[in-house]
XYZ file of C-alpha atoms in Angstrom:
714
model
C -46.966 -76.230 79.426
C -46.003 -77.839 82.624
C -46.912 -76.186 85.967
C -43.255 -75.479 86.645
C -42.648 -73.685 83.324
C -45.771 -71.698 83.801
C -44.604 -70.486 87.215
C -41.284 -69.687 85.817
C -43.011 -67.614 83.097
C -45.179 -65.821 85.560
C -42.137 -65.082 87.694
C -40.383 -63.662 84.663
C -43.342 -61.282 83.781
C -43.820 -60.253 87.455
C -39.938 -59.240 87.755
C -40.398 -57.229 84.380
C -43.483 -55.503 85.930
C -41.603 -54.580 88.836
C -38.818 -52.950 86.704
C -41.499 -50.996 85.020
C -43.141 -49.882 88.266
C -39.738 -48.609 89.444
C -40.038 -45.764 87.014
C -43.559 -44.793 87.641
C -42.470 -41.455 89.048
C -40.285 -40.630 85.973
C -42.204 -38.187 83.870
C -41.796 -38.233 80.141
C -39.948 -35.390 78.593
C -37.752 -34.603 75.550
C -34.445 -35.729 77.223
C -35.688 -39.117 78.277
C -37.859 -40.278 75.323
C -35.464 -43.292 74.845
C -36.077 -44.588 78.315
C -39.924 -44.348 77.925
C -39.722 -46.061 74.652
C -37.988 -48.942 76.237
C -40.498 -48.789 79.084
C -43.240 -48.507 76.831
C -42.236 -51.651 74.750
C -41.725 -53.720 78.106
C -45.134 -52.595 79.339
C -46.899 -53.633 76.244
C -45.027 -56.905 75.763
C -45.884 -57.755 79.512
C -49.459 -57.093 78.929
C -49.525 -59.119 75.708
C -47.818 -62.135 77.163
C -50.156 -62.068 80.148
C -53.066 -62.085 77.898
C -51.732 -65.028 75.819
C -50.941 -66.834 78.936
C -54.579 -66.535 80.167
C -56.116 -67.109 76.948
C -54.276 -70.311 76.010
C -51.690 -71.449 78.271
C -51.511 -74.911 76.730
C -50.412 -73.361 73.249
C -48.424 -70.572 74.892
C -45.136 -71.669 73.220
C -46.538 -71.259 69.641
C -48.164 -67.867 70.587
C -44.833 -66.908 71.991
C -43.026 -67.690 68.618
C -45.551 -65.789 66.604
C -44.942 -62.812 69.077
C -41.129 -62.959 68.700
C -41.618 -62.785 65.226
C -44.033 -59.660 65.239
C -41.636 -58.161 67.822
C -38.500 -58.695 65.714
C -40.351 -56.963 62.685
C -41.001 -54.123 64.659
C -37.769 -53.681 66.166
C -35.526 -54.658 63.006
C -32.212 -52.552 62.852
C -33.483 -50.248 65.766
C -32.065 -49.669 69.185
C -34.323 -52.235 70.701
C -32.969 -55.119 68.448
C -31.311 -58.054 69.745
C -27.945 -56.816 68.015
C -28.092 -53.082 69.415
C -29.525 -53.981 73.018
C -28.594 -57.559 73.547
C -28.824 -57.269 77.368
C -31.878 -54.792 77.343
C -34.900 -55.516 79.673
C -37.384 -56.757 77.006
C -34.602 -58.709 75.171
C -33.511 -60.318 78.504
C -37.363 -61.365 79.143
C -37.735 -62.829 75.744
C -34.332 -64.798 75.846
C -35.093 -66.163 79.329
C -38.611 -67.165 78.366
C -37.224 -69.128 75.420
C -34.854 -70.826 77.949
C -37.820 -71.989 79.873
C -40.143 -72.880 76.892
C -37.675 -74.714 74.776
C -34.907 -75.621 76.966
C -31.299 -76.057 75.867
C -31.030 -75.398 72.302
C -28.582 -74.884 69.560
C -27.857 -71.044 68.874
C -29.430 -71.534 65.378
C -32.505 -72.839 66.703
C -32.738 -69.997 69.365
C -32.228 -67.369 66.752
C -34.769 -68.887 64.382
C -37.240 -68.221 67.184
C -36.128 -64.801 68.300
C -35.049 -63.012 65.001
C -36.772 -62.421 61.666
C -37.747 -65.265 59.335
C -35.104 -66.367 56.669
C -32.074 -65.208 58.598
C -28.845 -66.013 56.339
C -25.556 -66.814 57.903
C -22.509 -65.513 55.847
C -19.626 -67.742 56.186
C -16.440 -66.937 54.269
C -14.106 -69.582 52.777
C -10.453 -68.899 51.635
C -9.062 -70.965 48.894
C -6.039 -71.143 46.325
C -7.194 -70.555 42.819
C -4.751 -73.101 41.621
C -2.686 -75.799 43.129
C 0.353 -73.952 44.284
C 2.337 -73.542 47.445
C 0.029 -72.076 50.230
C 0.587 -68.275 50.736
C -1.941 -66.002 52.223
C -1.299 -63.382 49.592
C -2.487 -65.652 47.057
C -5.539 -66.795 48.672
C -8.848 -65.691 47.553
C -12.231 -65.709 49.382
C -15.751 -66.666 48.590
C -18.873 -66.413 50.481
C -21.379 -69.237 51.376
C -24.908 -68.417 52.669
C -26.311 -70.977 55.095
C -29.581 -71.102 57.094
C -29.470 -69.771 60.495
C -30.637 -73.181 61.829
C -26.970 -74.513 60.771
C -25.315 -72.697 63.650
C -24.909 -75.591 66.080
C -23.101 -74.056 68.950
C -24.967 -73.920 72.356
C -27.498 -71.133 72.616
C -25.873 -68.670 74.935
C -26.597 -65.065 74.769
C -22.861 -64.021 74.868
C -22.430 -65.966 71.492
C -24.543 -63.536 69.728
C -22.211 -60.652 70.625
C -19.688 -62.164 68.445
C -21.970 -61.657 65.372
C -22.546 -58.882 63.039
C -26.068 -58.552 62.195
C -27.723 -56.466 59.554
C -31.266 -57.015 58.142
C -31.416 -60.648 57.242
C -27.581 -61.278 57.231
C -25.358 -62.698 60.064
C -21.683 -62.995 60.027
C -19.627 -64.692 62.760
C -16.530 -62.469 63.290
C -14.756 -65.392 64.884
C -14.430 -66.594 61.438
C -11.971 -63.741 60.474
C -10.553 -62.655 63.972
C -7.282 -64.767 63.416
C -6.520 -63.910 59.763
C -3.304 -62.381 58.883
C -3.206 -58.787 57.446
C -3.130 -60.095 53.883
C -6.249 -62.070 54.173
C -7.976 -59.153 55.982
C -7.221 -57.046 52.921
C -8.826 -59.875 50.844
C -11.748 -60.301 53.010
C -12.412 -56.482 53.132
C -12.230 -56.250 49.295
C -14.515 -59.021 48.706
C -17.236 -58.115 51.350
C -17.351 -54.716 50.073
C -17.828 -56.156 46.621
C -20.413 -58.898 47.748
C -22.200 -57.559 50.689
C -21.634 -53.692 50.876
C -24.545 -53.014 53.313
C -22.581 -55.221 55.985
C -19.218 -53.201 55.728
C -20.143 -50.223 57.881
C -21.630 -52.542 60.641
C -18.711 -55.042 60.510
C -15.889 -52.301 60.824
C -17.880 -50.480 63.609
C -18.444 -53.557 65.597
C -15.628 -52.766 68.002
C -12.729 -50.483 68.496
C -10.287 -53.297 67.039
C -12.234 -53.619 63.821
C -12.550 -49.827 63.310
C -8.714 -49.547 63.749
C -8.333 -52.433 61.189
C -10.265 -50.497 58.610
C -7.971 -47.603 59.063
C -4.778 -49.756 58.869
C -6.214 -51.386 55.736
C -6.534 -47.848 54.217
C -3.121 -46.874 55.269
C -1.585 -49.900 53.716
C -3.413 -49.270 50.457
C -2.277 -45.574 50.587
C -5.868 -44.171 50.776
C -6.179 -43.169 54.309
C -7.069 -39.484 55.162
C -4.252 -36.943 55.542
C -4.064 -35.363 59.060
C -5.885 -32.020 57.469
C -8.639 -34.281 56.031
C -9.069 -36.154 59.457
C -9.063 -32.925 61.431
C -11.308 -31.095 59.126
C -13.849 -34.058 59.406
C -13.456 -33.698 63.131
C -14.279 -29.965 63.002
C -17.024 -30.562 60.825
C -18.604 -33.244 63.108
C -18.350 -31.261 66.338
C -21.137 -29.226 67.354
C -20.678 -25.445 68.396
C -22.371 -23.206 70.866
C -20.469 -24.370 74.073
C -21.707 -27.906 74.326
C -19.493 -30.667 75.356
C -18.670 -34.417 74.317
C -19.590 -35.736 77.691
C -21.427 -34.825 80.816
C -24.962 -33.612 81.152
C -24.759 -31.184 78.188
C -25.542 -32.642 75.050
C -23.292 -33.319 72.183
C -24.652 -34.610 68.895
C -24.420 -38.298 67.804
C -22.529 -36.754 64.602
C -20.045 -34.989 67.170
C -19.373 -38.228 69.312
C -18.826 -40.340 66.246
C -16.606 -37.836 64.642
C -14.484 -37.671 67.858
C -14.412 -41.470 68.262
C -13.497 -41.744 64.489
C -10.515 -39.310 65.062
C -9.172 -41.188 68.209
C -9.252 -44.388 66.048
C -7.414 -42.621 63.173
C -4.699 -41.313 65.756
C -4.311 -44.820 67.148
C -3.762 -46.371 63.843
C -1.225 -43.991 62.696
C 2.498 -45.001 62.541
C 4.093 -43.971 65.692
C 6.357 -41.390 64.551
C 3.836 -39.867 62.460
C 1.214 -39.947 65.121
C 3.809 -37.866 67.328
C 4.200 -35.373 64.665
C 0.483 -34.880 64.166
C -0.257 -34.529 68.033
C 2.585 -32.080 68.124
C 0.866 -29.564 65.760
C 0.228 -26.059 67.093
C -2.300 -23.473 66.357
C -1.587 -19.763 65.871
C -1.911 -19.128 69.471
C 0.433 -22.193 70.450
C -2.424 -24.437 71.189
C -1.194 -28.101 70.782
C -3.391 -30.666 69.197
C -2.766 -33.260 72.084
C -4.056 -30.697 74.437
C -7.234 -30.165 72.478
C -7.774 -33.833 72.170
C -7.328 -34.144 76.069
C -9.913 -31.390 76.542
C -12.448 -33.147 74.221
C -11.824 -36.410 76.136
C -12.553 -34.596 79.441
C -15.924 -33.320 78.055
C -14.726 -29.579 77.770
C -16.312 -26.982 75.449
C -16.680 -28.270 71.825
C -16.968 -24.812 70.435
C -13.740 -23.696 72.118
C -12.144 -27.037 70.766
C -13.319 -26.527 67.270
C -11.851 -22.923 67.154
C -8.555 -24.336 68.473
C -8.549 -27.012 65.725
C -9.270 -24.470 62.925
C -6.330 -22.572 64.469
C -4.119 -25.524 63.950
C -5.433 -26.044 60.397
C -4.696 -22.338 59.376
C -1.040 -22.298 60.832
C 1.018 -22.454 57.785
C 3.968 -23.903 59.690
C 1.940 -27.057 59.926
C 1.402 -27.373 56.094
C 3.941 -30.274 55.332
C 2.483 -32.488 58.262
C -1.187 -31.706 57.692
C -0.897 -32.555 53.988
C 1.063 -35.507 54.293
C -0.702 -38.833 53.802
C 0.469 -41.579 56.247
C 2.366 -44.356 54.903
C 4.376 -47.190 55.957
C 8.059 -47.963 55.919
C 9.065 -51.613 55.236
C 9.912 -51.776 58.852
C 6.430 -50.480 59.893
C 4.855 -52.691 57.452
C 6.412 -55.821 58.864
C 5.505 -54.933 62.182
C 1.942 -54.524 61.135
C 1.920 -57.907 59.576
C 3.536 -59.502 62.772
C 0.921 -57.928 64.929
C -1.940 -59.747 62.877
C -0.033 -62.917 62.716
C 0.420 -63.013 66.504
C -2.976 -61.373 67.627
C -6.495 -62.356 67.137
C -8.998 -59.406 67.186
C -11.590 -59.263 69.750
C -14.944 -60.035 68.669
C -17.301 -58.968 71.342
C -19.739 -56.104 70.345
C -18.507 -52.841 71.534
C -19.972 -49.489 71.818
C -20.615 -48.086 68.206
C -22.027 -45.142 66.556
C -24.329 -46.908 64.022
C -27.315 -45.082 62.964
C -29.828 -47.287 64.784
C -32.886 -45.472 65.516
C -35.801 -45.906 68.014
C -38.724 -48.066 66.601
C -41.297 -45.988 64.870
C -44.178 -47.902 66.246
C -43.354 -46.867 69.860
C -42.257 -43.324 69.292
C -45.477 -42.460 67.659
C -47.359 -43.665 70.643
C -45.535 -41.240 73.105
C -45.381 -38.285 70.734
C -48.760 -36.702 71.722
C -47.544 -36.495 75.487
C -44.330 -34.524 75.010
C -44.049 -30.764 75.320
C -41.326 -28.731 73.425
C -40.294 -25.683 75.348
C -36.799 -24.809 74.151
C -34.403 -25.554 71.434
C -32.726 -28.090 73.604
C -35.978 -30.105 73.637
C -36.010 -29.987 69.751
C -32.277 -31.107 69.756
C -32.827 -34.123 72.013
C -35.993 -35.138 70.146
C -34.378 -34.772 66.758
C -31.208 -36.822 67.739
C -33.537 -39.600 68.982
C -36.730 -39.869 66.812
C -36.399 -41.516 63.396
C -36.252 -39.057 60.566
C -39.627 -40.678 58.849
C -41.293 -39.407 62.046
C -40.270 -35.985 61.935
C -43.500 -34.639 60.357
C -45.448 -36.513 63.058
C -43.232 -34.876 65.741
C -44.108 -31.387 64.810
C -47.761 -32.177 64.372
C -48.408 -34.359 67.409
C -46.055 -32.806 69.980
C -47.285 -29.669 72.145
C -44.845 -26.827 70.972
C -44.867 -23.986 73.492
C -43.075 -20.516 73.262
C -40.965 -20.262 70.023
C -41.949 -22.930 67.603
C -38.777 -22.358 65.447
C -35.944 -21.176 67.705
C -32.959 -19.341 66.304
C -30.659 -21.473 68.229
C -32.049 -24.739 66.777
C -31.315 -23.169 63.240
C -27.929 -22.400 64.176
C -27.272 -25.925 65.444
C -28.597 -27.391 62.216
C -26.338 -25.272 60.190
C -23.410 -26.437 62.352
C -24.064 -30.133 61.686
C -26.679 -31.258 64.242
C -28.368 -33.195 61.598
C -27.081 -35.406 58.689
C -28.409 -35.057 54.993
C -31.187 -37.486 55.378
C -32.365 -35.977 58.766
C -32.114 -32.356 57.411
C -34.167 -33.285 54.314
C -36.818 -35.032 56.621
C -36.881 -32.034 59.041
C -37.284 -29.338 56.333
C -40.146 -31.339 54.835
C -41.799 -31.710 58.084
C -41.409 -28.047 58.964
C -43.143 -27.190 55.528
C -45.874 -29.720 56.086
C -46.679 -28.157 59.442
C -46.029 -24.461 58.542
C -49.314 -23.273 59.780
C -48.453 -24.531 63.222
C -44.944 -23.137 63.221
C -45.356 -19.453 62.405
C -45.722 -16.894 59.857
C -43.927 -16.796 56.304
C -41.356 -14.479 57.917
C -40.573 -16.892 60.654
C -40.271 -19.780 58.155
C -37.986 -17.614 55.928
C -35.779 -16.545 58.822
C -35.421 -20.160 59.998
C -34.322 -21.202 56.313
C -31.801 -18.523 56.234
C -30.356 -19.095 59.710
C -30.177 -22.769 59.136
C -28.923 -22.372 55.583
C -31.621 -24.548 53.873
C -31.957 -23.937 50.320
C -34.804 -26.409 50.350
C -37.093 -24.640 52.795
C -35.936 -21.246 51.668
C -37.119 -22.143 48.094
C -40.428 -23.630 49.317
C -41.119 -20.425 51.471
C -40.334 -18.022 48.749
C -42.394 -19.931 46.054
C -45.492 -19.719 48.160
C -45.320 -15.981 48.163
C -46.657 -14.057 45.076
C -43.799 -12.859 42.927
C -44.616 -9.111 43.401
C -44.540 -9.580 47.193
C -41.420 -11.569 47.432
C -38.904 -8.674 47.854
C -41.040 -7.254 50.437
C -41.004 -10.529 52.444
C -37.197 -10.827 51.761
C -36.388 -7.560 53.290
C -39.096 -7.189 55.930
C -37.025 -9.182 58.594
C -33.568 -8.596 56.862
C -33.737 -12.121 55.390
C -32.048 -10.916 52.195
C -29.289 -9.441 54.203
C -28.670 -12.472 56.336
C -28.776 -14.938 53.246
C -25.936 -13.179 51.787
C -23.758 -15.544 53.923
C -24.974 -18.358 51.685
C -24.194 -18.377 47.804
C -26.780 -21.020 47.371
C -29.564 -19.050 49.051
C -28.678 -15.718 47.087
C -28.813 -17.939 43.816
C -32.533 -19.188 44.838
C -33.539 -15.607 45.783
C -32.364 -14.227 42.364
C -34.057 -17.058 40.424
C -37.331 -16.270 42.222
C -37.283 -12.486 42.328
C -38.599 -10.525 39.421
C -35.755 -8.570 37.502
C -37.315 -5.300 38.145
C -37.682 -5.940 41.867
C -33.932 -7.148 42.294
C -32.601 -4.141 40.459
C -34.629 -1.921 42.887
C -33.060 -3.741 45.806
C -29.612 -3.635 44.503
C -29.654 0.011 43.211
C -30.968 1.433 46.667
C -27.880 1.396 49.089
C -29.150 1.597 52.636
C -27.918 0.441 56.151
C -28.960 -3.125 55.571
C -27.990 -3.366 51.828
C -27.401 -6.979 50.930
C -25.050 -5.918 48.382
C -22.982 -4.100 50.766
C -22.754 -6.905 53.072
C -21.928 -9.340 50.124
C -18.507 -7.649 50.012
C -17.478 -9.997 52.984
C -18.897 -12.886 50.971
C -17.345 -12.799 47.555
C -19.286 -15.940 46.086
C -22.490 -14.142 46.863
C -21.129 -10.941 45.567
C -20.304 -12.464 42.221
C -23.702 -14.033 41.910
C -25.502 -10.757 42.769
C -23.336 -8.453 40.488
C -23.523 -10.925 37.508
C -27.326 -10.748 37.860
C -27.376 -7.012 37.485
C -28.064 -5.588 33.944
C -24.815 -4.515 32.446
C -26.067 -1.049 31.780
C -26.975 -0.509 35.433
C -23.757 -2.011 36.988
C -21.664 1.204 37.005
C -24.253 3.267 38.837
C -24.880 0.364 41.376
C -21.177 -0.278 41.945
C -20.181 3.580 42.341
C -23.490 4.929 44.128
C -22.462 6.021 47.743
C -24.134 5.308 50.932
C -22.756 7.077 54.085
C -20.100 8.674 52.055
C -18.774 5.242 50.561
C -19.337 3.313 47.566
C -19.505 -0.362 47.120
C -16.157 -0.376 45.268
C -14.254 1.840 47.891
C -15.917 -0.336 50.734
C -14.165 -3.531 49.020
C -10.938 -1.445 48.838
C -11.204 -0.271 52.599
C -11.761 -3.881 53.804
C -8.705 -5.147 51.330
C -11.039 -7.636 50.028
C -8.984 -8.510 46.813
C -11.497 -10.962 45.228
C -14.524 -8.819 45.907
C -12.650 -5.944 44.289
C -11.931 -7.834 41.262
C -15.505 -9.159 40.906
C -16.679 -5.503 41.120
C -14.232 -4.115 38.794
C -14.529 -7.090 36.161
C -18.223 -6.633 36.403
C -17.918 -3.124 35.007
C -17.720 -2.610 31.143
C -14.366 -2.043 30.241
C -14.531 1.735 29.243
C -16.120 2.273 32.818
C -13.380 0.981 34.786
C -10.978 3.810 34.496
C -13.761 6.342 35.591
C -14.671 4.091 38.641
C -10.902 3.804 39.601
C -10.338 7.563 39.436
C -13.752 8.441 41.043
C -13.334 10.063 44.520
C -16.188 9.388 46.846
C -14.653 10.797 50.141
C -11.779 12.455 51.230
C -8.687 10.326 50.766
C -8.019 9.878 47.182
C -9.163 7.621 44.563
C -9.554 3.799 44.511
C -5.812 3.289 43.595
C -4.918 5.521 46.589
C -7.062 3.366 48.872
C -5.329 0.127 48.139
C -1.826 1.195 47.966
C -0.765 -0.322 51.301
C -2.250 -3.795 50.198
C -0.190 -5.702 47.553
C -2.912 -8.108 46.617
C -5.705 -5.527 46.317
C -3.238 -3.093 44.414
C -2.442 -5.672 42.011
C -6.089 -6.223 41.163
C -6.753 -2.442 40.513
C -3.500 -2.202 38.335
C -4.700 -5.121 36.200
C -8.060 -3.168 35.734
C -6.234 -0.063 34.234
C -6.194 0.396 30.550
C -2.878 -0.862 28.874
C -1.672 2.346 28.093
C -1.739 3.430 31.950
C 0.005 0.347 33.150
C 3.494 2.056 32.877
C 5.428 0.867 35.724
C 7.123 4.349 36.367
C 3.689 6.091 36.320
C 2.241 3.585 39.017
C 5.482 3.904 41.093
C 5.100 7.669 41.008
C 1.199 7.561 41.850
C 2.260 5.250 44.983
C 5.109 7.478 46.054
C 2.772 10.318 45.965
C 0.392 8.432 47.773
C 3.126 7.773 50.511
C 3.850 11.337 50.867
C 0.135 12.447 51.276
C -0.265 9.752 53.959
C 2.680 11.172 55.740
C 1.353 14.746 55.551
C -2.144 13.776 56.831
C -0.843 11.478 59.458
C 1.738 13.924 61.066
C 4.610 11.526 60.145
C 8.224 12.259 60.157
C 8.254 14.812 62.963
C 5.319 17.010 61.565
C 3.608 18.743 64.353
C 0.053 19.119 62.737
C -1.960 17.157 60.125
C -2.136 18.512 56.609
C -5.548 16.781 55.705
C -7.315 19.064 53.206
C -4.153 21.432 52.797
C -3.318 22.912 49.379
C -0.301 20.545 49.154
C -2.371 17.491 49.407
C -4.862 18.647 46.833
C -2.166 19.629 44.269
C -0.624 16.161 44.725
C -3.910 14.490 44.260
C -4.117 16.627 41.054
C -1.023 15.049 39.906
C -2.330 11.482 40.703
C -5.467 12.108 38.658
C -3.256 13.264 35.753
C -1.088 10.037 35.892
C -4.512 8.071 35.510
C -5.790 10.150 32.582
C -5.987 8.446 29.077
C -4.277 11.416 27.635
C -1.573 11.511 30.195
C 0.840 10.039 28.076
C 1.194 13.351 26.452
C 3.347 14.165 29.503
C 6.469 12.118 30.102
C 7.893 11.284 33.560
C 10.131 14.312 33.744
C 7.203 16.578 33.549
C 5.266 14.622 36.395
C 8.628 14.480 38.441
C 9.073 18.300 38.174
C 5.551 19.167 38.919
C 5.603 16.697 42.048
C 8.712 18.272 43.502
C 7.329 21.810 42.700
C 4.420 20.881 44.846
C 6.631 19.383 47.570
C 8.449 22.724 47.831
C 5.544 24.622 48.782
C 5.697 26.201 52.339
C 2.681 25.938 54.704
C 4.012 29.194 56.436
C 6.433 31.639 54.715
C 7.651 32.539 58.136
C 9.636 29.273 58.380
C 12.165 30.448 56.063
C 14.837 28.271 57.466
C 13.085 24.871 57.163
C 13.194 22.339 54.379
C 9.698 20.871 53.692
C 9.528 17.269 55.061
C 7.932 16.340 51.543
C 11.015 17.571 49.772
C 13.191 15.176 51.500
C 10.795 12.392 51.299
C 10.420 12.700 47.697
C 14.064 12.882 47.000
C 14.463 9.716 48.948
C 11.552 7.938 46.853
C 13.219 9.376 43.656
C 16.658 7.760 44.545
C 14.991 4.404 45.531
C 13.224 4.252 42.142
C 16.157 5.615 40.011
C 14.582 8.806 38.919
C 16.803 11.667 37.946
C 15.582 15.039 39.476
C 17.034 18.307 37.977
C 19.237 20.335 40.329
C 16.583 23.234 40.686
C 14.005 20.876 41.763
C 15.627 20.110 44.934
C 16.424 23.504 46.247
C 15.511 24.180 49.786
C 12.478 25.749 50.605
C 11.637 27.989 53.561
C 8.740 26.038 55.180
C 6.460 23.087 54.808
């Protein structure tokens, strides 16, 4: 090495060391792990290169090549690679040192030094399958694989920004930037078939290529509907008041989901895009305003709620479910766009799944302290999943090892499937460090982890599992997840399960399951058939499971409970009165869907339309009496009249009630309505008489003349 080159190399190393020294007062914490990984690598490389320089300066160029190979191997597909961090400090050091050592080079020569061995350049070739008049719609594409040394352009760093690099493959996007739309379709189809691993990287290279992918999907009729796109955005956003930008964190998944949605909007045909942006929620929130709020970094949780409101607004159904399509004019405009314009090929900001290099992260883990859920969140977003076990083992965890907030964030989408699997395995591998069985089980429930929930429960002796599940109300909390309920039932002894279900109490999982029909169905179907009637009709706090479903107008839960009963037990369950206010049919009389469920459960001989209408008419009169409706001065709850009217309702639901015809029930009902509360009010007509007469007229019932004589009081 010449003296001039030696001095230049030393100068580059000294400049790099000054950069490291400028961060000397920046302590390592969970929020700046990425920065310290960059600094750690730079510090280590400076030390190694200085040592190589001291030991054998004459052969430093060869040692440098070997070090490039080793470094490229460690950083492959990571955030420190040349592709992901082209102008990063350590990559900058190596590029400039290569310029000093080897002078002017072709790009292929330079890359053969700086990148891993056996790099392959993918080069597309478009051709006509037969000698016909050239037409881009008839062209086909095939790919040639070339050595990286065949790249003969001058080695400039900005050249590399035009390439997509993944593993050992490179593709120069300038080769396809000027294609017309038909050729882009051909290229995309063949790339997906021949090099599927390159597709995601290529079409996330920059915004223009991301939009191209969506336009290709729209043209082929396979793009998402607005409902699907908004649902994907909601799923990707993190809750609990965090924001997309600013100092508060938002997950990579949230940021990627928002970026993808913006690209989706930009790619839509203009008129359709305006319709989508004008979608409103149930409280008049407008989609365009929600997007503006997210762009400005406002609360993700609020935005998610507003997006859900837009999805649930029935007035939006037509637009939400429409798939974007191109008119002939719009399709021609798209073709013109790609005939006239080339795509930019420089590498832009992307959301690829590049992680920090495992080697450097492992060196830093023992020096990190975890104090809050936000520390966990920052680390899980930064550390490769393969290191999650080491993360929990090596770091210093203070206060709460498994905070509830972390569990909720995981449930809401903090981690993707690969990360979740790795994290739950890491939790189980470090269970002694992270807490008791109760702590682990609660975390599994709050994060909705079937995997961890199963592992924890299996570790408990079968006879103790119910005790563990109920100790911290884990079973109660698990009801919101049918998957967890299914696991619990598979692992609980049958006798233990029946004991838990047959004993209603304040924290009864079965009672909570009324709000979660999928879980309720699993729980009820696992009850022995002989015990179902007792469990479903037993009261707690003066209400049974069946009546609780009726009170909450949960039609599906009501249907599940009734269908779970043996057929001969359904009518007794419907007729049974658990609290003041009538039987099950009375409770659902004001809810059409719940009423239909109960009517369907009646025996065939009791489904007579007239009898049902009379039952419901009596229920309306009882309700008016008890609620002081129609000008009544006092409530008639528990009065003789309401009790007698309930008796008529019971008779209408008796299996032998068919022995009485409608005229009997009409006459009996009117006779009860004519009862006076106070015989001193001889001049007044009971309100219930007028009400029943009106109802009879509405339903076409003929009342005998003496049945509608005026009474003397209510």
